Amino acid sequence: MSKLRVLLADDHAVLREGLAALINAQDDMQVIAHASDGASAIDQALALRPDV
């Protein structure tokens, strides 16, 4: 079974890191990228094509 690929976007680094740790602890989910603003999130979403 493939993992659900997640792009995290939030302007607070501590929140991004905490959520990434929780998501990556799941067997069926993986954070593939982090974004600190909307423009970066859009760029990464277009390039990486995450599931969420």
Coordinates of C-alpha atoms in Angstrom, one line a residue:
M1 CA 0.0 0.0 0.0
S2 CA 1.4 3.4 -0.9
K3 CA 1.6 6.2 1.6
L4 CA -0.6 9.3 1.5
R5 CA 1.8 12.1 0.5
V6 CA 1.2 15.3 2.5
L7 CA 2.4 18.9 1.9
L8 CA 2.4 20.9 5.1
A9 CA 1.8 24.7 4.9
D10 CA 1.9 27.0 7.9
D11 CA 3.8 30.1 8.8
H12 CA 4.8 28.8 12.2
A13 CA 7.9 26.5 12.0
V14 CA 7.2 24.8 15.4
L15 CA 3.7 23.9 14.3
R16 CA 4.9 22.5 11.0
E17 CA 7.5 20.4 12.7
G18 CA 5.0 19.1 15.3
L19 CA 2.5 18.2 12.6
A20 CA 5.1 16.6 10.5
A21 CA 6.2 14.4 13.4
L22 CA 2.6 13.3 14.0
I23 CA 1.9 12.6 10.4
N24 CA 5.2 10.8 9.7
A25 CA 4.5 8.6 12.8
Q26 CA 1.5 7.1 10.9
D27 CA 2.2 4.0 8.8
D28 CA 0.1 5.2 5.9
M29 CA 1.2 8.9 5.7
Q30 CA 4.4 10.8 4.8
V31 CA 5.1 14.5 4.7
I32 CA 6.9 15.2 1.4
A33 CA 7.4 19.0 1.8
H34 CA 6.9 22.0 4.1
A35 CA 5.9 25.5 3.1
S36 CA 6.0 28.6 5.2
D37 CA 3.7 30.7 3.0
G38 CA 1.0 30.4 0.4
A39 CA 3.2 31.1 -2.6
S40 CA 5.7 28.5 -1.6
A41 CA 2.9 26.0 -0.9
I42 CA 1.5 26.5 -4.4
D43 CA 4.9 26.1 -6.1
Q44 CA 5.6 22.9 -4.2
A45 CA 2.1 21.5 -4.8
L46 CA 2.5 22.1 -8.5
A47 CA 6.0 20.5 -8.5
L48 CA 5.4 17.6 -6.2
R49 CA 1.7 16.8 -6.7
P50 CA 0.9 15.7 -3.1
D51 CA -2.2 13.8 -2.2
V52 CA -3.1 16.3 0.5

